Short mmCIF file of C-alpha atoms in Angstrom, two decimals:
data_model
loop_
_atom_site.label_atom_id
_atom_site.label_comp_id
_atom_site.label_asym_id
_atom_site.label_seq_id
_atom_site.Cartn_x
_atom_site.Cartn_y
_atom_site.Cartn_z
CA UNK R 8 19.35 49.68 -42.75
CA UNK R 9 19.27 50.35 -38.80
CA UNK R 10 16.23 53.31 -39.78
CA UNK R 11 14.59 51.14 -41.73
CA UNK R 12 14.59 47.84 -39.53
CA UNK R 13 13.35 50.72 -37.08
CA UNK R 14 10.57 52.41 -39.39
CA UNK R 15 9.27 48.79 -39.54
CA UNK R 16 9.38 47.54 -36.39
CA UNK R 17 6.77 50.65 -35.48
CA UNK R 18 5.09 50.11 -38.52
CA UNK R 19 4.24 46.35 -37.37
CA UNK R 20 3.54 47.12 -33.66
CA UNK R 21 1.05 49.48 -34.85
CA UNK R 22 -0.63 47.36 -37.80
CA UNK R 23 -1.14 44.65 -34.62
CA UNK R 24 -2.05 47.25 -32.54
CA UNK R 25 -4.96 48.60 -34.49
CA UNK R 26 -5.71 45.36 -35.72
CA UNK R 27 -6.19 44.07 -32.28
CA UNK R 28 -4.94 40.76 -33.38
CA UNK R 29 -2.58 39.85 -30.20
CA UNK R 30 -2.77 42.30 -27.40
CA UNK R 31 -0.97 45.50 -27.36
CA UNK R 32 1.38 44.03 -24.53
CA UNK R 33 2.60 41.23 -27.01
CA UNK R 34 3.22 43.15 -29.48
CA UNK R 35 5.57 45.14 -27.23
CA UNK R 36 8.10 42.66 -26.50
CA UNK R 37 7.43 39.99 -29.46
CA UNK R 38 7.98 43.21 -32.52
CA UNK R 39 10.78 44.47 -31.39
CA UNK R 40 12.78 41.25 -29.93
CA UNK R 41 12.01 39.64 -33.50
CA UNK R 42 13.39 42.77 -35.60
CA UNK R 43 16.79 42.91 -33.35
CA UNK R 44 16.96 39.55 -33.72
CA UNK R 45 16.57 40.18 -37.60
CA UNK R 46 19.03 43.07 -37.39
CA UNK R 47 22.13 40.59 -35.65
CA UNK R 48 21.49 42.12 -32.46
CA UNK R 49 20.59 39.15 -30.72
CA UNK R 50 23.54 38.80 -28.21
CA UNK R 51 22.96 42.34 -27.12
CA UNK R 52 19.31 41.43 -26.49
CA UNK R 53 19.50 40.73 -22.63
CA UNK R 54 21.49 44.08 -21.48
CA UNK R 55 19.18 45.91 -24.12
CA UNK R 56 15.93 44.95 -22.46
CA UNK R 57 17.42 44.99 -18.95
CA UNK R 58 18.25 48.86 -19.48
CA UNK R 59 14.32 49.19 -20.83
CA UNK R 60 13.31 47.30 -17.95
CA UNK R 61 15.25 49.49 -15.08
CA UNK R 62 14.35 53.21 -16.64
CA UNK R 63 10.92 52.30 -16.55
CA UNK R 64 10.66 50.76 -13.10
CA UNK R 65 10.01 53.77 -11.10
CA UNK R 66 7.14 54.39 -13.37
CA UNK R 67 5.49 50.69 -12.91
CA UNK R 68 6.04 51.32 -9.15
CA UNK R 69 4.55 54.35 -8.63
CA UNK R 70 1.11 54.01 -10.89
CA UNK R 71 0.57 50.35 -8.51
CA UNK R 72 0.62 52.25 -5.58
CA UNK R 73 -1.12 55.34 -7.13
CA UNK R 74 -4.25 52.98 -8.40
CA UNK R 75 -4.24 51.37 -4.95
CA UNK R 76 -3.78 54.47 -3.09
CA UNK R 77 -7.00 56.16 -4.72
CA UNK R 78 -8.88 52.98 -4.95
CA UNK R 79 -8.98 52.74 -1.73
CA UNK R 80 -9.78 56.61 -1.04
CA UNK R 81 -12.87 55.97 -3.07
CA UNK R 82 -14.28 52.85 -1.15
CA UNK R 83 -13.57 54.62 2.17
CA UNK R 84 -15.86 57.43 0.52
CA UNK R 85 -13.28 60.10 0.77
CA UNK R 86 -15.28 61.62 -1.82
CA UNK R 87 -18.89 61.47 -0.99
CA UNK R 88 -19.15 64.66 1.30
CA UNK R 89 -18.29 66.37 -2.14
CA UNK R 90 -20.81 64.52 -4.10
CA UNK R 91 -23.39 65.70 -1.33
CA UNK R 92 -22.39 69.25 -1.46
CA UNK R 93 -22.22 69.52 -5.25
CA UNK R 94 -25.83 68.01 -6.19
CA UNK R 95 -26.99 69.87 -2.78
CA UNK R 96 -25.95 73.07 -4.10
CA UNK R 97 -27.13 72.93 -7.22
CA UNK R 98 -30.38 71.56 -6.83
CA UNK R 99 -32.48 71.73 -10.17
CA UNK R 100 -30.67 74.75 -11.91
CA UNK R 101 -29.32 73.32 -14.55
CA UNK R 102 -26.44 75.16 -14.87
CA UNK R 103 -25.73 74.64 -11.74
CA UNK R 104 -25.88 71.02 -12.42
CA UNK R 105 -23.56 71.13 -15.56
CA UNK R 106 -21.23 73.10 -13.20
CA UNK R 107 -20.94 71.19 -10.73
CA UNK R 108 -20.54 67.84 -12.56
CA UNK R 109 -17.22 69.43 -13.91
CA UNK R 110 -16.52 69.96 -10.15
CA UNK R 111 -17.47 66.51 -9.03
CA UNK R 112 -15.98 64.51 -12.38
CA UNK R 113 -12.22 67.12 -11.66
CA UNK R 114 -12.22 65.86 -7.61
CA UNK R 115 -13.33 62.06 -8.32
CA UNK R 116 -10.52 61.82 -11.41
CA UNK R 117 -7.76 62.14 -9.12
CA UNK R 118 -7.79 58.72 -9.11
CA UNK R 119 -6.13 58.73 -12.38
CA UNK R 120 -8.79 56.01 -13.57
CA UNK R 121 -11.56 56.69 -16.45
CA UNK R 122 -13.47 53.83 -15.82
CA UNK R 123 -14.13 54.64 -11.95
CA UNK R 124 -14.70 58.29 -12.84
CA UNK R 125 -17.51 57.42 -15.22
CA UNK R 126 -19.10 54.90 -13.04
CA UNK R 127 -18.90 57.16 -9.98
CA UNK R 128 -20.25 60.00 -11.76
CA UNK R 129 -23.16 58.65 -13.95
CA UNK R 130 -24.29 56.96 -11.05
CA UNK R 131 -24.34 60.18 -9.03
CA UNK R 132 -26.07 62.26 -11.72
CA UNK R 133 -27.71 60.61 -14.65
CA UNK R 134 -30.78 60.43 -12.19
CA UNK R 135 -31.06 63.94 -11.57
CA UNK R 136 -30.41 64.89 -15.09
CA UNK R 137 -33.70 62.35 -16.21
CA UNK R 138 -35.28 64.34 -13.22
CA UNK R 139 -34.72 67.64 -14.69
CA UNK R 140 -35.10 66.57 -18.50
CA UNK R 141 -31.21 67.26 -19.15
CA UNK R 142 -30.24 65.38 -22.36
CA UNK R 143 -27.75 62.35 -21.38
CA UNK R 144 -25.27 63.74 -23.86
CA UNK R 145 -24.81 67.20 -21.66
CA UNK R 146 -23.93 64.97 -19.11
CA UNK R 147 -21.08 62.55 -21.10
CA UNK R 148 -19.55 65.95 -22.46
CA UNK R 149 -18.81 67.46 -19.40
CA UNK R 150 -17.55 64.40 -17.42
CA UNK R 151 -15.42 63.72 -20.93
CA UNK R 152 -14.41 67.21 -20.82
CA UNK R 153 -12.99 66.85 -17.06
CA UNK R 154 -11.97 63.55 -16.86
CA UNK R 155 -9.81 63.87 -20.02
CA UNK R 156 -8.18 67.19 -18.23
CA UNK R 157 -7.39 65.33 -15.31
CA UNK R 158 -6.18 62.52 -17.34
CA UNK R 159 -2.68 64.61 -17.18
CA UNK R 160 -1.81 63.94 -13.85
CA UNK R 161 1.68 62.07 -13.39
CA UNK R 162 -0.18 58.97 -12.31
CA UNK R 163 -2.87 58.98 -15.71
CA UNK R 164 -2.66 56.73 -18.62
CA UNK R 165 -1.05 59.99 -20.90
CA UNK R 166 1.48 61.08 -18.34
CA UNK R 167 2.74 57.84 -17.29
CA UNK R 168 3.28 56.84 -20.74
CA UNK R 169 5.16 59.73 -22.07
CA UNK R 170 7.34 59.42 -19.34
CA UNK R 171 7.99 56.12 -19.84
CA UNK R 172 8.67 56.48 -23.63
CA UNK R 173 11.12 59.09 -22.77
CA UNK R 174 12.62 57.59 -19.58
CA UNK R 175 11.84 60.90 -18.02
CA UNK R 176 10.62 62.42 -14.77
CA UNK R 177 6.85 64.40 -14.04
CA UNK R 178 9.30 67.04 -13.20
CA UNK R 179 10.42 67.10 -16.72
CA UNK R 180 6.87 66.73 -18.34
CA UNK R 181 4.00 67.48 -15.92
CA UNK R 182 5.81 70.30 -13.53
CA UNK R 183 6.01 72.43 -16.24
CA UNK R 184 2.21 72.26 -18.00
CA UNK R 185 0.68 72.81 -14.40
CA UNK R 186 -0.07 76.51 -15.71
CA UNK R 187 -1.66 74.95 -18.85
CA UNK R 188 -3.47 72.50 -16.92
CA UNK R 189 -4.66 75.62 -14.54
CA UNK R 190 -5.78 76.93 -17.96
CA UNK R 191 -7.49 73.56 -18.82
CA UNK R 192 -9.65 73.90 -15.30
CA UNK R 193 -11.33 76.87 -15.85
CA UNK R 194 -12.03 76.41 -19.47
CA UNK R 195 -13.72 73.49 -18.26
CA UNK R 196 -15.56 75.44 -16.30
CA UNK R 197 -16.19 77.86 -18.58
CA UNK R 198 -17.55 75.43 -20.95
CA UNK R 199 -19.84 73.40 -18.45
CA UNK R 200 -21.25 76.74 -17.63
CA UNK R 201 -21.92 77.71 -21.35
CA UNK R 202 -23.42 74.10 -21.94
CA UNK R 203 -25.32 73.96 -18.66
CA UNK R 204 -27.13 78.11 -19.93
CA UNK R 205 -28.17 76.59 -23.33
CA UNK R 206 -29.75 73.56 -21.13
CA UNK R 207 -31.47 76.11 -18.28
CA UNK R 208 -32.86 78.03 -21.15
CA UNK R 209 -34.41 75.12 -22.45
CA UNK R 210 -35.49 74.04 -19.34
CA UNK R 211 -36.09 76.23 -17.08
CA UNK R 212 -35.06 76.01 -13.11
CA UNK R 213 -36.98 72.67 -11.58
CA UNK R 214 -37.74 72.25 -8.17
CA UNK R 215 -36.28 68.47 -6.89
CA UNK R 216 -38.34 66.80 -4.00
CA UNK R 217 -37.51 64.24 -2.19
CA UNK R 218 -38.86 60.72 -1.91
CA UNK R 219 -40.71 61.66 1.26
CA UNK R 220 -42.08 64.91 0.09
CA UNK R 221 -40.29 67.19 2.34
CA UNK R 222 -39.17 69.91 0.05
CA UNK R 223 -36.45 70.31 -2.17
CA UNK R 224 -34.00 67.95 -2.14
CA UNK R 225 -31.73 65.28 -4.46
CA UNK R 226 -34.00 62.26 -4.40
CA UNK R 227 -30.60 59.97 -5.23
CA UNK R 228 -28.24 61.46 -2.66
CA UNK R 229 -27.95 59.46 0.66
CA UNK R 230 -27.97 61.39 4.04
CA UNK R 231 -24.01 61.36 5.16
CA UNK R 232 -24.00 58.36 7.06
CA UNK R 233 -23.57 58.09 11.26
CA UNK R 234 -20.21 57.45 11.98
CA UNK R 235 -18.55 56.76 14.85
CA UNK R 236 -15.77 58.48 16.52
CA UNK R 237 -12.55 56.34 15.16
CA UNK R 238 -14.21 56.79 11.88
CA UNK R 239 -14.95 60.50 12.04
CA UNK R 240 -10.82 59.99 13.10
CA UNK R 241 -9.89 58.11 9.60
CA UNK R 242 -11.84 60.33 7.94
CA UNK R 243 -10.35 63.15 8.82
CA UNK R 244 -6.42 61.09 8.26
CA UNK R 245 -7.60 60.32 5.08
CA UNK R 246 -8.48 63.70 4.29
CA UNK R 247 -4.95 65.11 5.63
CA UNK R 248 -2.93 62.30 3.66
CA UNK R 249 -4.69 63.14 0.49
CA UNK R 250 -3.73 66.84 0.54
CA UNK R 251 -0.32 66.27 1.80
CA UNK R 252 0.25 63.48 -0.52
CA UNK R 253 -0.93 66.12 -3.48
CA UNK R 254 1.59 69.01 -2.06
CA UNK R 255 4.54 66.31 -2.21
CA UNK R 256 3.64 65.55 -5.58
CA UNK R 257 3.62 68.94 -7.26
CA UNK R 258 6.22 70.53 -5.60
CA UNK R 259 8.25 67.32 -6.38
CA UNK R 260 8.99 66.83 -3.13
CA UNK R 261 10.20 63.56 -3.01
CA UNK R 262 10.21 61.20 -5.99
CA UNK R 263 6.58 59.63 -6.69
CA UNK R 264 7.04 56.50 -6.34
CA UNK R 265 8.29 56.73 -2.74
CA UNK R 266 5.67 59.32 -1.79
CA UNK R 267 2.39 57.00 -3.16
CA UNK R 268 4.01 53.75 -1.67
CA UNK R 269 4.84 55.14 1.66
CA UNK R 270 0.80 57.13 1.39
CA UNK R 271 -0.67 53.57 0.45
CA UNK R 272 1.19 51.49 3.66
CA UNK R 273 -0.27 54.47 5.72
CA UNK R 274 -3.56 54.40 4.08
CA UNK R 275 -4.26 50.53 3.98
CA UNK R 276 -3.03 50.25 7.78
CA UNK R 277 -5.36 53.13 9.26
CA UNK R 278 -8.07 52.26 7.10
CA UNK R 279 -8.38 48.44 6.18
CA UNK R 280 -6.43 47.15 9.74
CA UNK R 281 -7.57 43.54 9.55
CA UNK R 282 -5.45 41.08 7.10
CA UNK R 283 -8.74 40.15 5.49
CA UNK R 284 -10.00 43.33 4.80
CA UNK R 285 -6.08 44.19 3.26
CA UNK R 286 -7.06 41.14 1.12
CA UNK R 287 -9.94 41.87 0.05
CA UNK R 288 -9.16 45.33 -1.16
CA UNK R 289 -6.01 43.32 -2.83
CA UNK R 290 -8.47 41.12 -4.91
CA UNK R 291 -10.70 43.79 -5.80
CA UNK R 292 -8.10 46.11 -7.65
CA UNK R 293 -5.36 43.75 -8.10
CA UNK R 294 -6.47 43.67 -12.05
CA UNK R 295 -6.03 46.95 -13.24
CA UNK R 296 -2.98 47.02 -11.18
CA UNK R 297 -1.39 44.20 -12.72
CA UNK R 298 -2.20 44.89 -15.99
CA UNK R 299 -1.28 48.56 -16.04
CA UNK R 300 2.25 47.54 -14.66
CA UNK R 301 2.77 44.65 -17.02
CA UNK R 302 1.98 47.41 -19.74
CA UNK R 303 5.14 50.04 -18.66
CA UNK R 304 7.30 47.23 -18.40
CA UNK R 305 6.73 45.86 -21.92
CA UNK R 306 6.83 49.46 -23.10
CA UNK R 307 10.61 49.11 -21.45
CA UNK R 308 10.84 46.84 -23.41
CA UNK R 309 10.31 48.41 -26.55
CA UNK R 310 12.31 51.22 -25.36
CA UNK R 311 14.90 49.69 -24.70
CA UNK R 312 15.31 47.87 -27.80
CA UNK R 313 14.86 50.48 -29.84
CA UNK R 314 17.48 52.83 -27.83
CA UNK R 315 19.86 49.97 -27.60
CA UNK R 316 20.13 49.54 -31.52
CA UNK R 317 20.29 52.77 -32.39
CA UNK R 318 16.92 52.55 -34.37
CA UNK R 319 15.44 55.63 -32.52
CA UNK R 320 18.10 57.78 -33.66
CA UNK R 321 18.00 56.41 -37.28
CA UNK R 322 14.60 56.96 -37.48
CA UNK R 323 15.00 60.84 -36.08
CA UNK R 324 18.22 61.37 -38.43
CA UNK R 325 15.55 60.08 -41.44
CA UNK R 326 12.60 62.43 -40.68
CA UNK R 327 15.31 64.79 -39.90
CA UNK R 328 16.18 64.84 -43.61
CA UNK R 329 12.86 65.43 -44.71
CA UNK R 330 11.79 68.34 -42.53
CA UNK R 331 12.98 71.86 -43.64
CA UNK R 332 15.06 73.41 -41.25
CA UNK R 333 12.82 76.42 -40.72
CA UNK R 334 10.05 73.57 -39.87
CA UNK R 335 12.17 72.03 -37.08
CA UNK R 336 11.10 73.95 -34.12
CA UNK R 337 7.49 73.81 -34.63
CA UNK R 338 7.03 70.15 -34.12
CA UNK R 339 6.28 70.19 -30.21
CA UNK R 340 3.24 72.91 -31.39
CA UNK R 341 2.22 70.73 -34.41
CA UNK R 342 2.63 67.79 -31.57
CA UNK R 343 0.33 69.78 -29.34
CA UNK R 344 -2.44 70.49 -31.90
CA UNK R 345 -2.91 67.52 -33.88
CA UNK R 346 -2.39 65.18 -30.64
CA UNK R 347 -5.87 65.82 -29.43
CA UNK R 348 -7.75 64.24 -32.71
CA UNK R 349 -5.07 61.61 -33.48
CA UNK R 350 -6.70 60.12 -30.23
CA UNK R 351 -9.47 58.86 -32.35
CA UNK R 352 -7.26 56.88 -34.58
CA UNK R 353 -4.45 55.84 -32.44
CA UNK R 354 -4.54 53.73 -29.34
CA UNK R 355 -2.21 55.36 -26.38
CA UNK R 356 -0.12 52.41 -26.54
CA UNK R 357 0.50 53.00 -29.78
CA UNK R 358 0.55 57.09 -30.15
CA UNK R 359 3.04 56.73 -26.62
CA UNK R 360 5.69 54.21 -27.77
CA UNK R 361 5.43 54.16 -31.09
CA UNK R 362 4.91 58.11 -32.56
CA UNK R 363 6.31 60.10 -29.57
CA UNK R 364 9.58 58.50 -29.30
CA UNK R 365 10.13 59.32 -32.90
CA UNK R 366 9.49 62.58 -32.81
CA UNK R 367 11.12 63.43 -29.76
CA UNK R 368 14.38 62.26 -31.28
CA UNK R 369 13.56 64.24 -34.29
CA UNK R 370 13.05 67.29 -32.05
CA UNK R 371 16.43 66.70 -30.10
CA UNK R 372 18.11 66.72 -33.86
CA UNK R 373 16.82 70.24 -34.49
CA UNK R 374 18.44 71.27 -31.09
CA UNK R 375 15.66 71.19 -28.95
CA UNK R 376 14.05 69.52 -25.79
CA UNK R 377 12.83 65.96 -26.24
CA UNK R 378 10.50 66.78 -22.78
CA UNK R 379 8.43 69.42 -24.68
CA UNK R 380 7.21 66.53 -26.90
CA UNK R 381 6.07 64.81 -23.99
CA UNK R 382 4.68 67.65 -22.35
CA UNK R 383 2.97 68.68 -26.12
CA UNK R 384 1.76 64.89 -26.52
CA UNK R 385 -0.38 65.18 -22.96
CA UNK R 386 -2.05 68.45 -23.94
CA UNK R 387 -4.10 66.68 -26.04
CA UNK R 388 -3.70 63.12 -27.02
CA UNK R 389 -5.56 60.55 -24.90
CA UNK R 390 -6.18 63.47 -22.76
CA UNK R 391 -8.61 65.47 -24.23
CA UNK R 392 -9.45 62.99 -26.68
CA UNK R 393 -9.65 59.78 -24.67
CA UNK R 394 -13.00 59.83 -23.27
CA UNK R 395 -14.02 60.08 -27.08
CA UNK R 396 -11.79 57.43 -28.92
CA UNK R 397 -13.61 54.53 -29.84
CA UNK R 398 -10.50 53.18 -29.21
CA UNK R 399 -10.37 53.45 -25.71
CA UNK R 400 -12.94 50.74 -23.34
CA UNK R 401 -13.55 53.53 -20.95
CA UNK R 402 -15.66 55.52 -23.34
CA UNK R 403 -18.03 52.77 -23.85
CA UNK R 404 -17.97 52.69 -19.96
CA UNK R 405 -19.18 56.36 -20.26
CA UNK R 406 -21.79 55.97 -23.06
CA UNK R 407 -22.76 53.09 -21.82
CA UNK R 408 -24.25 53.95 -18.26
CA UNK R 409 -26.09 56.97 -20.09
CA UNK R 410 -26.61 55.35 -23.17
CA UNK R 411 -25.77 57.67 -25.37
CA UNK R 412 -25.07 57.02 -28.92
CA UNK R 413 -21.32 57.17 -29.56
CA UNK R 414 -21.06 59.32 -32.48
CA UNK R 415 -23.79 62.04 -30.90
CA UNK R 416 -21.52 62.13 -27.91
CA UNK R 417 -18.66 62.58 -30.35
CA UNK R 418 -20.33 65.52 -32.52
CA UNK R 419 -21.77 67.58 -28.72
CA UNK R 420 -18.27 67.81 -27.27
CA UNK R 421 -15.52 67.08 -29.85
CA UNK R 422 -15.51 71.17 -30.01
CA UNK R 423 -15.22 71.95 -26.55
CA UNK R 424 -12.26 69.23 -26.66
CA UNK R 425 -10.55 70.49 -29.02
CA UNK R 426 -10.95 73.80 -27.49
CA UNK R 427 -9.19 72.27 -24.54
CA UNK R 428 -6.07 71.33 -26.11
CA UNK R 429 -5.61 75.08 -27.85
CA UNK R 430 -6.20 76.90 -24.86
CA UNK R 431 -3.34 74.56 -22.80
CA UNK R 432 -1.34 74.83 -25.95
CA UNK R 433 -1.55 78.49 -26.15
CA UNK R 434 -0.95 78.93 -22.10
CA UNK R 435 1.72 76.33 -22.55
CA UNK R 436 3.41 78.10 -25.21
CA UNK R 437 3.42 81.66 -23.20
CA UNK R 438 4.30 79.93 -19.86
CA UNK R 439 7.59 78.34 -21.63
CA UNK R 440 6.45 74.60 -21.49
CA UNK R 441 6.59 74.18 -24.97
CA UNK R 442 8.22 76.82 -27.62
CA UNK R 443 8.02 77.46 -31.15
#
């Protein structure tokens, strides 16, 4: 009874999930308040989502102050010097070009956010690709290729979610895939320089000139702008915090949320002094704060539910029953493999707190870690995958600004994604982070 109250309590958040009926943060406090209520539980209903609600509080807090954080690194123009450097340096070779848009798209992503990667980047380089001749599509693969990759950091959409889901730590999920991610990088790489060859024999090496005729040059790049001493002074703080900030946060240093809150109150004083300008930056990316937020806490909610009636484990102790015993310890590498193209069917919302859960139990019931399905879930699904899933706004974002047909961006790169996934797996597999 308890398994199968639980089998459909999934089954209906999903079915309004894909259906897009009520929102995806409805559905995860309406479904499963309305099926413990179904199930007697509704006395218990208060402490149950109270417990969701606390384990996933230190993940709401620190993806706030993460968005903030690198919001506000980007309108400073933390980044720009790179941008300069990149498009300078690779002037009209295009594989060069392809190159070092996997550089650019891996730096800019580290503010955990799609939809400001893709505008950042497609702004910076869709001109000179039309310059050159590059086809658009060369330019949505790579950026898809390295934005999904960096997608995995504890403060992405994938990361952030598993953890949730599994009221667990980035030391227990993302600490142990950095080797795979490592991996991930230079595959990237590897495959932006193999894509940006095919384009260079195609076209050739082009000589860029500037608007003024002066030689070679990157006709969209700005001159770095005059600043003045204080500002050569934040600059150079905001530079400092970053990479300190980054060192806290792999070596686990202090707990994440405490380390991007106390970076953000640091940031937002040195850099936007004035309670206006504090305001204003407030307003601007107050949105996707809230919203991302609202999301964790109505996955506690869901969590906690199910966890509080037992449904998770019934629905573990079922599957459990119909998996052969010799099958049990490959489910993180199945997890792993097929988690990359069940991005283009299932929403992370969904694939997070509805599939992962379940098979993380499942997992534990064999005798092994729950944390290697989380860390198997992010080597591929909505990581890889997400800036392909026509599930996912941000893609349209990304074929949008380089208009690019959806399924022609799908058919260049879904390879090289996929490709992505099985080389993390495999690393992840040899490094310990998942096992078979």
């Amino acid at each position: 009874m308890v398994a199968a109250l639980g089998f459909a309590t999934i089954a209906c958040f999903l079915a309004l999930a894909f259906s897009r009926r009520v929102s995806v943060l409805v559905a995860l406090i309406l479904v499963p308040v309305a099926f413990a209520i179904v199930g007697g539980w509704a006395p218990d209903l208060g402490e149950m989502v109270g417990d969701g609600l606390l384990k996933v509080a230190p993940v709401a807090i620190m993806i706030a102050f993460a968005v903030l954080y690198f919001s506000l690194m980007v309108d400073v123009g933390l980044f720009d010097p790179a941008i300069r450097r990149i498009v300078r340096w690779a002037g009209g070779n295009p594989t060069k070009i392809a190159v070092g848009t996997a550089v650019l798209t891996l730096l800019v992503a580290l503010d955990g956010d799609g939809t400001s990667t893709f505008l950042i980047t497609i702004s910076a380089l869709l001109p000179i690709y039309q310059k050159l001749g590059m086809r658009p599509v060369v330019l949505t693969g790579i950026v898809c290729l390295a934005a999904g990759l960096m997608n995995m950091i504890p403060w992405g959409g994938p990361t952030v979610r598993a953890m949730a889901a599994l009221d667990l730590t980035s030391a227990d999920i993302f600490t142990p895939v950095l080797p795979a991610m490592g991996a991930g990088v230079l595959w990237v790489l590897f495959a932006a320089y193999m894509i940006g060859r095919v384009e260079r024999k195609r076209l050739g090496v082009t000589e860029l000139i500037s608007p003024g005729g002066g030689g070679p040059g990157t006709p969209h790049v700005s001159d770095a702008p005059v600043r003045t001493g204080r500002q050569r002074a934040v600059m150079a703080f905001n530079t400092v915090l970053t990479l300190v900030l980054i060192v806290i946060l792999l070596f686990q240093l202090v707990p994440l949320e405490v380390a991007f809150a106390i970076a953000f109150a640091l940031a937002l004083a040195v850099n936007r002094p004035k309670w206006d300008d504090q305001q204003a930056l407030f307003a601007k990316h107050g949105g996707n704060v809230t919203m991302v937020v609202a999301m964790i806490l109505a996955a506690g909610v869901l969590t906690g539910i199910l966890n509080g009636t037992g449904m998770i484990t019934a629905m573990a102790q079922t599957f459990v029953s119909w998996i052969p015993q010799s099958a049990g310890s490959l489910i993180p590498v199945i997890t792993a493999v097929t988690s990359m193209p069940l991005s283009l069917v299932f929403t992370p919302d969904a694939y997070y707190f509805g599939v992962v859960p379940v098979l993380a139990e499942t997992t534990a019931s064999f005798g092994g870690d729950p944390a290697e399905i989380g860390r198997a879930a992010i080597l591929g699904q909505m990581t890889t995958g997400f800036p392909l899933s026509p599930l996912t706004a941000a893609t349209f974002i990304l074929i949008g600004l380089s208009k690019v047909d959806l399924g022609k961006h799908q058919r260049f790169i879904f390879g090289w994604a996929f490709g992505t996934t099985i080389v993390m797996t495999v690393m992840a597999l040899l490094t310990g982070a998942i096992s078979l």
